[in-house]
Short mmCIF file of C-alpha atoms and ligand atoms in Angstrom, two decimals:
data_model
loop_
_atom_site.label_atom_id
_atom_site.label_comp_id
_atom_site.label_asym_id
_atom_site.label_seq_id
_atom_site.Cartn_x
_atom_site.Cartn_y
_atom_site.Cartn_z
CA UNK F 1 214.79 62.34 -6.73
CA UNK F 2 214.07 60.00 -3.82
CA UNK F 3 212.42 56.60 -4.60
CA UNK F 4 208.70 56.73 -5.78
CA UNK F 5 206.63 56.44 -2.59
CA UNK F 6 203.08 58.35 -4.24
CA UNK F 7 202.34 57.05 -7.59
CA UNK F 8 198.98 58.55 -9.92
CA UNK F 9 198.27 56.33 -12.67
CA UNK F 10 195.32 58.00 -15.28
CA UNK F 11 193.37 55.85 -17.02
CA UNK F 12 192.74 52.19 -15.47
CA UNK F 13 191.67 50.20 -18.99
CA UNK F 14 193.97 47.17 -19.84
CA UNK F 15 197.31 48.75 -19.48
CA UNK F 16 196.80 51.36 -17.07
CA UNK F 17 195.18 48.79 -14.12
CA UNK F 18 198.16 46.35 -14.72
CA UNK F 19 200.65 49.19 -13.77
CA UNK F 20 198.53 49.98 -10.79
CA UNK F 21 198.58 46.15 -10.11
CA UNK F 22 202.16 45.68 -10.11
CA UNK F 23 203.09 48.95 -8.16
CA UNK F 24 200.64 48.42 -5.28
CA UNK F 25 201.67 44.61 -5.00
CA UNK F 26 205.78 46.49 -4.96
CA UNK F 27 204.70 48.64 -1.75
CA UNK F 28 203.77 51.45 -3.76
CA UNK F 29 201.11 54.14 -2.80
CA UNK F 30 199.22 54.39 -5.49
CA UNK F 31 195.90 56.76 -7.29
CA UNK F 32 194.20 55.96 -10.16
CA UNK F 33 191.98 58.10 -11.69
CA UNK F 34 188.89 56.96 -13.83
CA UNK F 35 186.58 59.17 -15.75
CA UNK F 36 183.62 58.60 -14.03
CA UNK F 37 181.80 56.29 -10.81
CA UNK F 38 181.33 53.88 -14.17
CA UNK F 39 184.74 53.69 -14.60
CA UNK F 40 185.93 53.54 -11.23
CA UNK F 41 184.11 50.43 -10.95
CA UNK F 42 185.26 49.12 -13.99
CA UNK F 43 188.74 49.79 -13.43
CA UNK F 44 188.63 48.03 -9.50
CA UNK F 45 186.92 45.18 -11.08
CA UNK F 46 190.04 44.91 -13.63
CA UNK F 47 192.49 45.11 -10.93
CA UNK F 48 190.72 42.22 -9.18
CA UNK F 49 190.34 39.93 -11.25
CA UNK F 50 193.76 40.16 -11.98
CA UNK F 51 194.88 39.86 -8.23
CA UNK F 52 192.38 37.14 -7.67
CA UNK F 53 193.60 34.90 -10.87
CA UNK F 54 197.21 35.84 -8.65
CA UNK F 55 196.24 34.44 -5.65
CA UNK F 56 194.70 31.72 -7.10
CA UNK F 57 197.34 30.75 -9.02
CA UNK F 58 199.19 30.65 -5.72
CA UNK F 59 201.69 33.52 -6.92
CA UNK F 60 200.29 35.61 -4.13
CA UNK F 61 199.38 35.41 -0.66
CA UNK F 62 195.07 36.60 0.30
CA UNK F 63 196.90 38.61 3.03
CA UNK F 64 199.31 40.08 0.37
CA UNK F 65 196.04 41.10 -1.59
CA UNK F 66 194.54 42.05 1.00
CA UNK F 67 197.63 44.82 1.68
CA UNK F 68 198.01 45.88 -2.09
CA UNK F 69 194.11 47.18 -2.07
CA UNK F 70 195.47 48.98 0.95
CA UNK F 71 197.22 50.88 -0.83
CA UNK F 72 194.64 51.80 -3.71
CA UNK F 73 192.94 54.57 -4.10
CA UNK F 74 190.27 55.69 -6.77
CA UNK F 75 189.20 59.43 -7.50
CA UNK F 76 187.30 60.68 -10.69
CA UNK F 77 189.74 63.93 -9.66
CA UNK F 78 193.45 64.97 -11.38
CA UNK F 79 192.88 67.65 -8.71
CA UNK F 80 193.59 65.13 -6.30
CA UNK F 81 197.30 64.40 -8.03
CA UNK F 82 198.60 67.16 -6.33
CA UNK F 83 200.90 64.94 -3.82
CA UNK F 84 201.98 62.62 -6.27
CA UNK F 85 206.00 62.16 -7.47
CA UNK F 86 205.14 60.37 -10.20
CA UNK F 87 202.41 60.01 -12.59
CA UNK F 88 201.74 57.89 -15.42
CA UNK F 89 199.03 58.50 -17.79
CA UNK F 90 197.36 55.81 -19.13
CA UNK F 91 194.39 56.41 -20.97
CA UNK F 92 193.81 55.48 -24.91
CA UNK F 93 195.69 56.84 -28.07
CA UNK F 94 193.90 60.32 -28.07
CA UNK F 95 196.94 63.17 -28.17
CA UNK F 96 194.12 65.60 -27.62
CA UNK F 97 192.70 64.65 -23.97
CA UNK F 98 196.43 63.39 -23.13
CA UNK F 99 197.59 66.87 -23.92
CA UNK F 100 195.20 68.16 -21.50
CA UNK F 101 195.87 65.61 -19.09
CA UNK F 102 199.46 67.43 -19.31
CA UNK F 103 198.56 70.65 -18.95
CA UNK F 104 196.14 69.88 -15.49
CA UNK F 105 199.04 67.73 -14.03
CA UNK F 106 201.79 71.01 -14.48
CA UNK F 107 199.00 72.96 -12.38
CA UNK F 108 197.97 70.13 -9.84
CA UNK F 109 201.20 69.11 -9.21
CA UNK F 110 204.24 71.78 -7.61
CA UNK F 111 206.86 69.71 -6.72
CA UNK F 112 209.61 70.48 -9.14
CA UNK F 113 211.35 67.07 -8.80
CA UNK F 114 207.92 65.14 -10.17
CA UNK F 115 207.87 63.18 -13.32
CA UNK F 116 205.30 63.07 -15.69
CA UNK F 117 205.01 60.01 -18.12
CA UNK F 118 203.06 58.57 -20.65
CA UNK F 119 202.24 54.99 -21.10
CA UNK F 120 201.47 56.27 -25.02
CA UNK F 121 202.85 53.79 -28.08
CA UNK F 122 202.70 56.08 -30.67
CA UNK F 123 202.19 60.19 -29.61
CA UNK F 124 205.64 61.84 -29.56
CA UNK F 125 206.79 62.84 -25.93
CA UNK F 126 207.41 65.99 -27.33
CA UNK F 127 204.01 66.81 -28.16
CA UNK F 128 203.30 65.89 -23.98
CA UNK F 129 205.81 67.60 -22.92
CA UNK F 130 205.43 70.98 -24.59
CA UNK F 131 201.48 70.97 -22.74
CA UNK F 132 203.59 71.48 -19.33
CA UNK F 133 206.08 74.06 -18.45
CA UNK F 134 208.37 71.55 -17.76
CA UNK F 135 209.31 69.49 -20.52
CA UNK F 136 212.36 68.30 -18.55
CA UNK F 137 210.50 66.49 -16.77
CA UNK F 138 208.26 64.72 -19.18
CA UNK F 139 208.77 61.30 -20.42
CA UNK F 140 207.81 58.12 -21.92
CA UNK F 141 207.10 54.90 -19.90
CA UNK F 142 205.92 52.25 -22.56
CA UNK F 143 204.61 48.84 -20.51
CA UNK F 144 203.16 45.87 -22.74
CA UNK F 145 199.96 43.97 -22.36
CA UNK F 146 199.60 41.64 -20.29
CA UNK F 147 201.62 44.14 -17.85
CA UNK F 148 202.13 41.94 -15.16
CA UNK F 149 204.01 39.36 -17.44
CA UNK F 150 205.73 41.13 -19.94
CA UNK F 151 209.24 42.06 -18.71
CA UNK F 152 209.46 45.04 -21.03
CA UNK F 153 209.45 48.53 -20.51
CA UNK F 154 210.57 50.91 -23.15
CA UNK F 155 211.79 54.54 -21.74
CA UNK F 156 211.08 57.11 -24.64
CA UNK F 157 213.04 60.67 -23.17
CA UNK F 158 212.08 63.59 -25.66
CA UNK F 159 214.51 65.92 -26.54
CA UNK F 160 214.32 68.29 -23.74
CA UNK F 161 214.09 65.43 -21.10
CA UNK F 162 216.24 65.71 -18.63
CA UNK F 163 219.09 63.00 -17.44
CA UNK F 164 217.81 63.36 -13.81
CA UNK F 165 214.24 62.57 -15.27
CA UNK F 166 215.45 59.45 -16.94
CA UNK F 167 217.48 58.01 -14.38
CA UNK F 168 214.70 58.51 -11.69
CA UNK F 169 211.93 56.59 -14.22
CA UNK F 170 214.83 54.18 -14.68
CA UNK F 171 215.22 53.40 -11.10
CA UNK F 172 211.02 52.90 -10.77
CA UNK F 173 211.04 50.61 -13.53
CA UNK F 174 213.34 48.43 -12.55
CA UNK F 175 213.78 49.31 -9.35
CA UNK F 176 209.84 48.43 -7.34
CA UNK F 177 208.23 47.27 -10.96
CA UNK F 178 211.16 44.66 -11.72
CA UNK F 179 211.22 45.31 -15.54
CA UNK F 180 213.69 45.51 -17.90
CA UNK F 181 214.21 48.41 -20.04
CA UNK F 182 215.37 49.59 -23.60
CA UNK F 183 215.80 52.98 -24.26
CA UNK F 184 214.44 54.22 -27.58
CA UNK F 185 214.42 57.93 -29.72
CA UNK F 186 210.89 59.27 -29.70
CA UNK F 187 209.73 58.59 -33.00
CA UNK F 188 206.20 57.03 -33.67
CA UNK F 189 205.82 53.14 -32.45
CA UNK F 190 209.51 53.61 -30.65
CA UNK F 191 211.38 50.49 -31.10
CA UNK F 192 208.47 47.46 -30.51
CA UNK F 193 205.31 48.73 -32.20
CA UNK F 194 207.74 50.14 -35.27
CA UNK F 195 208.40 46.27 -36.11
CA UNK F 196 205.27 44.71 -34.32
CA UNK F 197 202.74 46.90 -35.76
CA UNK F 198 203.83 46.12 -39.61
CA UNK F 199 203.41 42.34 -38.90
CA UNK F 200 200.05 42.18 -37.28
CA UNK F 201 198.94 44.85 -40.10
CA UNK F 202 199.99 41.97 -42.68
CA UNK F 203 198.49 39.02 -41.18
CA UNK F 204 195.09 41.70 -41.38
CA UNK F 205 195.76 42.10 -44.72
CA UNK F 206 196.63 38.57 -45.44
CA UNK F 207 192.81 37.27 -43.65
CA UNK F 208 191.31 40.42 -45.47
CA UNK F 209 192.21 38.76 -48.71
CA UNK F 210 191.09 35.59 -47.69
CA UNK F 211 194.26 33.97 -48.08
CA UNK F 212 193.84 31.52 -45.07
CA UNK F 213 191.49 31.67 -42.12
CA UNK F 214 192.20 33.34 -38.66
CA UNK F 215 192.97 30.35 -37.10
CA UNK F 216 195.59 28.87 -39.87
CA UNK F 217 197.41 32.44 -39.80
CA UNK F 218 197.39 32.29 -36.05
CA UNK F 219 198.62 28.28 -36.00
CA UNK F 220 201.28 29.20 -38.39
CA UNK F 221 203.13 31.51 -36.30
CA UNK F 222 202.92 29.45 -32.90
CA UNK F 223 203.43 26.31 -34.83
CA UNK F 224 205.90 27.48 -36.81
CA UNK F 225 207.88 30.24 -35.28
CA UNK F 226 207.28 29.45 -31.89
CA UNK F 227 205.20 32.92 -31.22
CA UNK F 228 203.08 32.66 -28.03
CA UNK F 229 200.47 33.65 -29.72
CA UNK F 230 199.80 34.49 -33.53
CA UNK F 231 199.28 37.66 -35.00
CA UNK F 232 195.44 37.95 -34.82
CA UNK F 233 195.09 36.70 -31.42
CA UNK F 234 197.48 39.33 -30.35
CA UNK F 235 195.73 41.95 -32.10
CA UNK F 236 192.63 40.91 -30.26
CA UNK F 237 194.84 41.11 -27.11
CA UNK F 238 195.76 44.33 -27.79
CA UNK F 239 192.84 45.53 -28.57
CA UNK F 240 191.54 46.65 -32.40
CA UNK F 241 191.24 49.96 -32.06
CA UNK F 242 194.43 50.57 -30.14
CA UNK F 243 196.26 48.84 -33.15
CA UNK F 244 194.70 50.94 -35.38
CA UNK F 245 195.41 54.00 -33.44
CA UNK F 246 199.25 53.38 -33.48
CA UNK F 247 199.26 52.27 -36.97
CA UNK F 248 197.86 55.93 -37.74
CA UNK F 249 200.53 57.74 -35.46
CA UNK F 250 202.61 55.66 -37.41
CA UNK F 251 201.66 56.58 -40.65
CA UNK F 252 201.14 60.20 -40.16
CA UNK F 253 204.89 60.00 -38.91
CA UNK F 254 206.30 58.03 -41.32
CA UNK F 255 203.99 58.06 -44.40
CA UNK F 256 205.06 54.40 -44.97
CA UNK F 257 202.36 52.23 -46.58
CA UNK F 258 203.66 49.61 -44.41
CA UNK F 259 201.78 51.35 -41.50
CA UNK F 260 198.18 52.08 -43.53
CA UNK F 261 195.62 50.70 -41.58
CA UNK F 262 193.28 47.42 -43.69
CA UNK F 263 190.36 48.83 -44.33
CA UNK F 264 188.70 45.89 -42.23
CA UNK F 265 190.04 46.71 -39.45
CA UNK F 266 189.02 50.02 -39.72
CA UNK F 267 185.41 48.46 -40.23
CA UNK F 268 185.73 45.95 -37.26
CA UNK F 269 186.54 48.67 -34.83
CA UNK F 270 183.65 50.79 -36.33
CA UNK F 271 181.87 47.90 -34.84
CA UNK F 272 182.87 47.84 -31.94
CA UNK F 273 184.82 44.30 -32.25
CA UNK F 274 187.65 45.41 -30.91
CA UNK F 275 188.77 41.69 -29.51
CA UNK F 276 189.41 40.46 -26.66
CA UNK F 277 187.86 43.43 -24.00
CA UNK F 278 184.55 43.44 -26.39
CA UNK F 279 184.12 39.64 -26.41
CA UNK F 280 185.14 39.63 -30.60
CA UNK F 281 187.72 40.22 -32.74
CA UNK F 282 189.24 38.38 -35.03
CA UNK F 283 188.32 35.26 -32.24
CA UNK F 284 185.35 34.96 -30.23
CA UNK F 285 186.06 35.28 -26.54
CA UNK F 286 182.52 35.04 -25.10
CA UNK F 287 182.05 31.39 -24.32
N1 LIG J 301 197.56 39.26 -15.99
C1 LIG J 301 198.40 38.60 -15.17
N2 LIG J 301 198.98 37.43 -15.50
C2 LIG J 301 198.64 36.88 -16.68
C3 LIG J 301 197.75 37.51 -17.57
C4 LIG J 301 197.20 38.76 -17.19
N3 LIG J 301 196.36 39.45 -17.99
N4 LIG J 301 197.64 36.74 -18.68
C5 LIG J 301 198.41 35.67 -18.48
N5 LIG J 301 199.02 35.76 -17.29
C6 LIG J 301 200.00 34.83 -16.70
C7 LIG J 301 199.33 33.58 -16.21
O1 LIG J 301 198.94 33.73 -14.86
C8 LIG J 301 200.42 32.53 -16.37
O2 LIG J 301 201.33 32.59 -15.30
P1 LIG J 301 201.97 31.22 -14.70
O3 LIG J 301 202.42 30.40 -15.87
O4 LIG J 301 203.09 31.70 -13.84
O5 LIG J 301 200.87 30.59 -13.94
C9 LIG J 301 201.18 33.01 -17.61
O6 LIG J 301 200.89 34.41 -17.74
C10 LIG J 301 200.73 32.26 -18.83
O7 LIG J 301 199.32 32.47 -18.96
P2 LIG J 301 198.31 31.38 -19.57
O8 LIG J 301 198.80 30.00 -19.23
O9 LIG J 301 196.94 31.76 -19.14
O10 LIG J 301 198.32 31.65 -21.11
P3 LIG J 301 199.49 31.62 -22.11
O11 LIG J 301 200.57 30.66 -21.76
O12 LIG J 301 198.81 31.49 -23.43
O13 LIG J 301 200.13 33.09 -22.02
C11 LIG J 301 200.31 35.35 -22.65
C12 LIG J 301 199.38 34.22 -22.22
C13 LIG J 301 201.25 35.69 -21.49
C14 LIG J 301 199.45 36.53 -22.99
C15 LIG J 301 201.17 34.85 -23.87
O14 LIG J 301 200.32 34.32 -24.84
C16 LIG J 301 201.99 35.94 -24.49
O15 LIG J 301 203.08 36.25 -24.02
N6 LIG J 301 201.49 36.53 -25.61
C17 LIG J 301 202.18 37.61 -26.31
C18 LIG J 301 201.87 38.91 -25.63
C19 LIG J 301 202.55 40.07 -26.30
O16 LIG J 301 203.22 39.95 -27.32
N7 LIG J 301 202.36 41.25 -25.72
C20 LIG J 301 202.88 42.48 -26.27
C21 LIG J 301 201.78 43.19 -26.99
S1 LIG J 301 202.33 44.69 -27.73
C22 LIG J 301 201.98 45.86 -26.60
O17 LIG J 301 201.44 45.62 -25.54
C23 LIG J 301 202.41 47.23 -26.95
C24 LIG J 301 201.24 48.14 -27.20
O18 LIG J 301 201.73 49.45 -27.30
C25 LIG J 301 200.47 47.81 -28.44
#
């Protein structure tokens, strides 16, 4: 396939608007799609903020903004997808409205040679792949939060996914997006979550039980391991109820207690403290 010119991204929460950040700001045409005007809105704001804190920071020019909103465009329509030569869903853990997501993309879009990936952590490829005639060209394109920093993107090909379809999400990645990649089978969590996701559900465990206080579990790790940031602050970055939604893919998978979800954090996203995006978590972000 030629290089990725017409990107769709679905979904723009706190993944999904950093991969439409970084592949506008690499030249790259691209549609989002939100839910709703609400959403929309939400989702521009997100992409903002993030290109303001940029420019502010001096990593980018206000002219260089200026161009990457060109080259934005919102629409509350998958119908409108149809041009696209890559798309990459976005939206939260939920295999049900991803599977349909799937299913409107093989309709919307003809062009045989266009890829359809999931920024998923935890719903097998498989599953995505078998809503669209095309499984071949279905794949997984895991980014990690915060998008524009992390360098990592994990490519997850299912078992009908096609060499052609790997190399060309390959070439994207680290091509326009400047990541690096690791390739991984496409089993629950893939290769980060599967060790990441039984640490933070310990250090839950370990301030359920009131063993030390969120701040003391969080100090030991960056004190004493050198972690950027400890285990409950990155939960809170990731957001509660997306940690709670991979741990279940991962347990339904693997049937591992490692992977059962605390009860409290099934209570804290019940809620609604789902960190970091709400204002509290495990920290209080509102002041
Ligand atoms: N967008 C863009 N840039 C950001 C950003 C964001 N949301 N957050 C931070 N940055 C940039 C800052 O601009 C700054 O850049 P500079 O040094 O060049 O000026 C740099 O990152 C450092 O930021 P800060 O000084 O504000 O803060 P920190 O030094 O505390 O770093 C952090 C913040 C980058 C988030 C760091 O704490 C970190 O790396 N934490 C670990 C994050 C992590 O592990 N992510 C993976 C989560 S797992 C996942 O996503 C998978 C999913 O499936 C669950």
């Amino acid at each position: 396939m030629s290089a990725v010119e017409r990107l769709g991204v679905v979904g723009c929460g706190l993944m999904g608007s950093g991969i439409v950040e970084m592949a506008a700001r690499a030249g790259v045409d691209v549609l989002v799609r939100e839910i709703d005007a609400g959403a929309v809105e939400a989702g521009r704001a997100r992409v903002g903020s993030s290109l303001d804190r940029a420019v502010k920071r001096g990593k980018l020019s206000a002219e260089d903004r200026d161009a990457t909103w060109g080259r934005v465009a919102f629409t509350t329509d998958l119908g409108d997808f149809g041009d696209r030569q890559l798309v990459i869903e976005a939206i939260a853990e939920n295999e049900q409205l991803k599977t349909e997501i799937f299913s409107t993309l093989d309709k919307v879009i003809a062009a045989p040679e266009a890829i359809f990936a999931s920024n998923t952590s935890s719903i097998p490829i498989m599953k995505l792949g078998m809503a669209t005639s095309r499984p071949e060209r279905v794949i997984g394109i895991h980014f990690f939060n915060p998008v524009p920093v992390m360098p990592l993107v994990e490519l997850v090909p299912s078992l009908l996914t096609a060499d052609a379809t790997k190399d060309s999400a390959r070439a994207f990645v680290t091509g326009p997006l400047g990541k690096q990649v690791i390739s991984s089978q496409d089993r629950a969590g893939f290769v980060v979550n599967a060790l990441l996701i039984p640490y933070l559900l310990s250090a839950i465990r370990m301030f359920e039980s009131g063993f030390a206080s969120a701040d003391d579990i969080d100090s030991g790790m960056v004190l004493g391991c050198s972690h950027p940031m400890g285990p409950l602050r990155l939960s809170d970055l990731i957001g509660l109820d997306t940690v709670k939604a991979v741990a279940e893919s991962m347990y339904d998978e693997f049937k591992e207690p490692l992977y059962s979800s605390p009860p409290l954090l099934a209570r804290m996203v019940d809620a609604g403290l789902l960190g970091k995006k709400s204002g509290r978590g495990f920290h209080d972000y509102r002041g």
